[in-house]
PDB file of C-alpha atoms and ligand atoms in Angstrom:
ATOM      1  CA  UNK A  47       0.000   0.000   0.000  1.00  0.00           C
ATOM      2  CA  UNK A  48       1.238   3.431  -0.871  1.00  0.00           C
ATOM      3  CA  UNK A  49       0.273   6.554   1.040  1.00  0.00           C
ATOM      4  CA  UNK A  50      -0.024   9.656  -1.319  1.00  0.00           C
ATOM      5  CA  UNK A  51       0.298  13.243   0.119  1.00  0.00           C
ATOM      6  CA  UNK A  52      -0.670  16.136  -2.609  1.00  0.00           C
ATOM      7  CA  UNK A  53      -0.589  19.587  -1.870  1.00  0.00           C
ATOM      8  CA  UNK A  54      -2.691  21.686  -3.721  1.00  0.00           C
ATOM      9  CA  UNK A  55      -4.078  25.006  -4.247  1.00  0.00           C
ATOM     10  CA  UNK A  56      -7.403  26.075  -2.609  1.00  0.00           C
ATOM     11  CA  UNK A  57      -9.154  26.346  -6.181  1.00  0.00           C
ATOM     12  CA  UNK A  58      -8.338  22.744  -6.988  1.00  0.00           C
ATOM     13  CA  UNK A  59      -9.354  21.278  -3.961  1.00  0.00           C
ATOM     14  CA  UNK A  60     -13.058  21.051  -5.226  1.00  0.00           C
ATOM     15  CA  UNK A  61     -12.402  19.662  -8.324  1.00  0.00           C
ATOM     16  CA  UNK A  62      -9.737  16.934  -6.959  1.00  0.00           C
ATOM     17  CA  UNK A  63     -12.184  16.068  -3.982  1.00  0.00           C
ATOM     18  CA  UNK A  64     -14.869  15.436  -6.312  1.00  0.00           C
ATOM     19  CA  UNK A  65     -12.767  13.727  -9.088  1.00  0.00           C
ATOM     20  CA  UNK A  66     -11.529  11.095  -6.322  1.00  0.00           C
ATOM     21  CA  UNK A  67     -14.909  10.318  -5.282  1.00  0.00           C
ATOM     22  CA  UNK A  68     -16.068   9.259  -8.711  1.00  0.00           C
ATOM     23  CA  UNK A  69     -13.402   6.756  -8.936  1.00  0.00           C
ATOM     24  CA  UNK A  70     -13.727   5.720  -5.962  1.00  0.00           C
ATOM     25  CA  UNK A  71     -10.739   6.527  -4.416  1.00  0.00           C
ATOM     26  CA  UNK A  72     -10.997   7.529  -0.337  1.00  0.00           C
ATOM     27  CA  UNK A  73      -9.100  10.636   0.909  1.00  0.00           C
ATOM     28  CA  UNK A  74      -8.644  13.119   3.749  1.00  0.00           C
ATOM     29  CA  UNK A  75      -8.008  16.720   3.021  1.00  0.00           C
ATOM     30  CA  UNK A  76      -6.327  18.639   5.823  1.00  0.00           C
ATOM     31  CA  UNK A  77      -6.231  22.707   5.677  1.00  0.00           C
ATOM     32  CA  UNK A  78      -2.620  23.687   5.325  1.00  0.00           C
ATOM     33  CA  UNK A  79      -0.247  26.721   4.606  1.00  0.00           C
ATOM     34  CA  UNK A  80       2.780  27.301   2.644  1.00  0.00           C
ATOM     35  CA  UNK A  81       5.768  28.149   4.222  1.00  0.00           C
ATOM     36  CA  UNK A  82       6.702  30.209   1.064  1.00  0.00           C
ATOM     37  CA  UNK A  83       3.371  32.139   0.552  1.00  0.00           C
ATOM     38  CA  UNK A  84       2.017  31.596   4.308  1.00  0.00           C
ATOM     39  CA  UNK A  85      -1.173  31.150   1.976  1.00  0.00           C
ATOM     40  CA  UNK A  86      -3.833  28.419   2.884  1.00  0.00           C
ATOM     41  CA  UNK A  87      -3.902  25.190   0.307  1.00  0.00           C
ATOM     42  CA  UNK A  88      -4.711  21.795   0.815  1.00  0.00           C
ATOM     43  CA  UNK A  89      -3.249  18.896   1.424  1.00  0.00           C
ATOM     44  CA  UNK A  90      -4.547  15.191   0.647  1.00  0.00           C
ATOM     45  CA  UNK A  91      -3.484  12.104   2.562  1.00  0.00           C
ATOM     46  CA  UNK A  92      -4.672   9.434  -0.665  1.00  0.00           C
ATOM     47  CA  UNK A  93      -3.804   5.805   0.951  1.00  0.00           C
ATOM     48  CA  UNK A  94      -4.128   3.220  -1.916  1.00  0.00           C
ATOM     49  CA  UNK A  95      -3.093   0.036  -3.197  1.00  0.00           C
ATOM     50  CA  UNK A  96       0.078  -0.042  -5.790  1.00  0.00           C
ATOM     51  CA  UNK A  97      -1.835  -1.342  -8.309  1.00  0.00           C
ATOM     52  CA  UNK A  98      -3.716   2.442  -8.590  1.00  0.00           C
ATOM     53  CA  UNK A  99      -1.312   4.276  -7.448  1.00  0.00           C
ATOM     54  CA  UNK A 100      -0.690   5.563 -11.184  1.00  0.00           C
ATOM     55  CA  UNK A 101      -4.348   6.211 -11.671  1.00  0.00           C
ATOM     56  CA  UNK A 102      -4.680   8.773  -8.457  1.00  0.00           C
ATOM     57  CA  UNK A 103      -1.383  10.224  -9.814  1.00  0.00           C
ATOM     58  CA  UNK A 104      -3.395  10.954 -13.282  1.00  0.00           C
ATOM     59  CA  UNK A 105      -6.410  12.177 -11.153  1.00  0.00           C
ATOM     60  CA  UNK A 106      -4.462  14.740  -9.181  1.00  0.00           C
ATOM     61  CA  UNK A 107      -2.379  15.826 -12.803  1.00  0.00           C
ATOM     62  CA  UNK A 108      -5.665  16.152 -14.195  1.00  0.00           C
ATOM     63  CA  UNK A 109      -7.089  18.244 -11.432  1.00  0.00           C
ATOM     64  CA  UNK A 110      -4.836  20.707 -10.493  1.00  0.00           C
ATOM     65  CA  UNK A 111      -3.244  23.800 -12.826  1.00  0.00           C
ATOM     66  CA  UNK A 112      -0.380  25.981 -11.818  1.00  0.00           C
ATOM     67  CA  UNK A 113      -0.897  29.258 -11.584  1.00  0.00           C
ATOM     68  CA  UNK A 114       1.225  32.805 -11.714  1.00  0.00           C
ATOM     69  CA  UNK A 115       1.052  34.639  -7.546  1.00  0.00           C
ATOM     70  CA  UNK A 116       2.089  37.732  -7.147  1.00  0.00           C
ATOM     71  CA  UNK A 117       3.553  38.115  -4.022  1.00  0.00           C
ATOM     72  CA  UNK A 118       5.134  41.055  -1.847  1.00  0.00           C
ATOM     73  CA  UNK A 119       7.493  39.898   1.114  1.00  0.00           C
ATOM     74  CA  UNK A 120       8.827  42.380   2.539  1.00  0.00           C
ATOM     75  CA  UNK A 121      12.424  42.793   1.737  1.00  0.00           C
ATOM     76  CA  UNK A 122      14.919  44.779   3.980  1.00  0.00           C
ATOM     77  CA  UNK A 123      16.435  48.387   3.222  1.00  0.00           C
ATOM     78  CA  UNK A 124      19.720  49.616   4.628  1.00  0.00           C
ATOM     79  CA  UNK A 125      20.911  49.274   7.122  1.00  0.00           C
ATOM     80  CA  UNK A 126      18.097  49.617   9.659  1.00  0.00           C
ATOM     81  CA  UNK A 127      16.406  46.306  10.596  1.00  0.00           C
ATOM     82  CA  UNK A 128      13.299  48.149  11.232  1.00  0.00           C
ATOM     83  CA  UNK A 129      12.718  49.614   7.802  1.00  0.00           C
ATOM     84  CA  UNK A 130      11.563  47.608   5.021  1.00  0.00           C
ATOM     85  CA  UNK A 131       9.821  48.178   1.756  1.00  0.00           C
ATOM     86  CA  UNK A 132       7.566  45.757  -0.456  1.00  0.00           C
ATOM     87  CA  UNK A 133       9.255  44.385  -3.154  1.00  0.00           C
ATOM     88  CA  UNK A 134       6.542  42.252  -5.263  1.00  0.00           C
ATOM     89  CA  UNK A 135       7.716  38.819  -7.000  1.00  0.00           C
ATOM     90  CA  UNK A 136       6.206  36.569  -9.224  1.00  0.00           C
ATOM     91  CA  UNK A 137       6.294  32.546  -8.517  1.00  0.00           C
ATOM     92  CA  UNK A 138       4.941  29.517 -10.493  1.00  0.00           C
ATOM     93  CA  UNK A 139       2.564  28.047  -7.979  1.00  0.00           C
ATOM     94  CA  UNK A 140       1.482  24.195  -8.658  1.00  0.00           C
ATOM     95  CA  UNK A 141      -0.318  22.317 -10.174  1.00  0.00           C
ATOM     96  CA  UNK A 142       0.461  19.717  -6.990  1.00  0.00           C
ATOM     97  CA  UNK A 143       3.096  19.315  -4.801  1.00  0.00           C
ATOM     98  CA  UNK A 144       3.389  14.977  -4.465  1.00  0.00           C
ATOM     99  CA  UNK A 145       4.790  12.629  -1.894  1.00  0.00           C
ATOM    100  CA  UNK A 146       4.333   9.087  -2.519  1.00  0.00           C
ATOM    101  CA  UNK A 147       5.178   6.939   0.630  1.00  0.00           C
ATOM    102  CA  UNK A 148       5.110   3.401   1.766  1.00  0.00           C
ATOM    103  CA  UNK A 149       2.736   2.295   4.110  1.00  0.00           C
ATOM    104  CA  UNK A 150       4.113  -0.325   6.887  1.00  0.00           C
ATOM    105  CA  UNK A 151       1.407  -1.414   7.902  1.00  0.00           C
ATOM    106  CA  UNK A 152      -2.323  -0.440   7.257  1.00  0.00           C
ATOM    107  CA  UNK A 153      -5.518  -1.395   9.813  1.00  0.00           C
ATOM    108  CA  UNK A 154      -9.130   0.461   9.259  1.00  0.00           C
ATOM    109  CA  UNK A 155     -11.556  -0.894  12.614  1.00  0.00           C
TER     110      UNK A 155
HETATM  111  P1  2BA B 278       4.618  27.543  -0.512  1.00  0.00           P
HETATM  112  O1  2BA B 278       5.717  27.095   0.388  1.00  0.00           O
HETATM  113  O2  2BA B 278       3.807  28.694  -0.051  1.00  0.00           O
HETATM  114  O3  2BA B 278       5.284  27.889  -1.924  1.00  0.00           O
HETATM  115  C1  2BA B 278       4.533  28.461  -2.967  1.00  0.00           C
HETATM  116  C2  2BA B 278       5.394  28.606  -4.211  1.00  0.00           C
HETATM  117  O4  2BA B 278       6.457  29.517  -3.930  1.00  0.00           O
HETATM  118  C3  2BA B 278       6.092  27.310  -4.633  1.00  0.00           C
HETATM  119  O5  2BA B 278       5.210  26.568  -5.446  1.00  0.00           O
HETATM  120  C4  2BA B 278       7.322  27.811  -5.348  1.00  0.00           C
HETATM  121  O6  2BA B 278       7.027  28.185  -6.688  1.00  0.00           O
HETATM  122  C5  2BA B 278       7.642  29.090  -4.592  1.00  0.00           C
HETATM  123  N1  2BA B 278       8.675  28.863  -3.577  1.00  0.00           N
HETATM  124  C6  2BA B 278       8.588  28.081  -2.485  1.00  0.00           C
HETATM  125  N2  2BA B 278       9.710  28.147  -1.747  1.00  0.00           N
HETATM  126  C7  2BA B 278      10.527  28.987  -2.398  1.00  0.00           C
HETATM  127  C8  2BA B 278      11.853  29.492  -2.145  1.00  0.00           C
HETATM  128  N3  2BA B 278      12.548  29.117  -1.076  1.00  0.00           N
HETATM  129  N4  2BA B 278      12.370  30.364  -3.062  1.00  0.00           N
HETATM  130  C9  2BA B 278      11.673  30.738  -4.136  1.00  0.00           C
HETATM  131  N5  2BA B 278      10.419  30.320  -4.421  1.00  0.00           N
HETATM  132  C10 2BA B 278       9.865  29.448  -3.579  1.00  0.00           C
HETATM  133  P2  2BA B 278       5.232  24.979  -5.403  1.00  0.00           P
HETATM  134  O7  2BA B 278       6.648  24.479  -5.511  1.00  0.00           O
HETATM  135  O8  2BA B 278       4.275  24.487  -6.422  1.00  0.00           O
HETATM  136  O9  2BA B 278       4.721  24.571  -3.950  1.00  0.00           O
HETATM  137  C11 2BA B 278       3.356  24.747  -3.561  1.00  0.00           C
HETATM  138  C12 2BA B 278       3.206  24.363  -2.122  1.00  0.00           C
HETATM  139  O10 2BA B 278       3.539  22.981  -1.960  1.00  0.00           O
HETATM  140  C13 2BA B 278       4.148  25.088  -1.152  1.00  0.00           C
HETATM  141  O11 2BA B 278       3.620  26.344  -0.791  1.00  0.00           O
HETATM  142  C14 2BA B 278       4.202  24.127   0.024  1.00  0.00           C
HETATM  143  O12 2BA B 278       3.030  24.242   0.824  1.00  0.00           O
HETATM  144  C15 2BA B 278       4.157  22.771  -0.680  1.00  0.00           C
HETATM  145  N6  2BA B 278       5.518  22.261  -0.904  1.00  0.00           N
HETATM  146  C16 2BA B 278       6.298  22.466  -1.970  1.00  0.00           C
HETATM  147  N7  2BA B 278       7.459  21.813  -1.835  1.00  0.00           N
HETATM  148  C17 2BA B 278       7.410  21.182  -0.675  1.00  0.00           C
HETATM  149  C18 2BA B 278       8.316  20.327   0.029  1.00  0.00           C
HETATM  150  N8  2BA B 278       9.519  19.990  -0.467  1.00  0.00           N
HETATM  151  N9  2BA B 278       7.943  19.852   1.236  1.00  0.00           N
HETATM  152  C19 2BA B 278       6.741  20.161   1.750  1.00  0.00           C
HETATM  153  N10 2BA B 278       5.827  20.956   1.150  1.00  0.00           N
HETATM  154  C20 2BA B 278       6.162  21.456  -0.049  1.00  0.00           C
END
């Protein structure tokens, strides 16, 4: 058994979540944040047997599209620790972010 962790963007989650219930395939989705963006996304524990494992990989690729962020950390100026300015950058966010793991051992009661 393989354990699948995706990270997604908020506006995929739907989609995915919906797109892994029609084929059957059993998920948890767990609010998370970025430690880039400190913006919310989603991530999706997927446990499934090997023999699919391909198939949920194909439902996530399917499901999720990268998208352009504009983002404005703020970036330091001088000397002076205190004073900063915003400095805005673009990153590629996405489609998915994926972590396929083995599973030791697996019991549902
Ligand atoms: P964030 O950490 O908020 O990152 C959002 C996007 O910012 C990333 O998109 C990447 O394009 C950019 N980015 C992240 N760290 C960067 C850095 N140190 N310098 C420059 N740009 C950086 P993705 O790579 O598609 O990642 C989307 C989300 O997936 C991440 O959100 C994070 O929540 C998760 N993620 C990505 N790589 C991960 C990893 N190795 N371990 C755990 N989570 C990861």
């Amino acid at each position: 058994m393989k354990m699948v962790m995706a990270v997604v963007q908020d506006k995929d989650s739907p989609r995915l979540a919906q797109n892994l219930v029609k084929a059957g395939v059993r998920a948890t989705k767990l609010a998370s944040t970025g430690g880039f963006l400190h913006a919310g996304n989603t991530t999706f524990m997927i446990g499934t047997e090997e023999d699919r494992l391909e198939e949920v990989l194909d439902i996530i690729r399917q499901s999720c599209r990268s998208r352009e962020q504009v983002v404005t950390p703020m970036a330091p100026m001088g000397n002076q620790m205190e004073s900063f300015i915003p400095y805005p950058v673009s990153v590629q966010v996405g489609g998915a972010t994926v972590f396929v793991l083995d599973v030791e051992r697996f019991e549902h009661f």
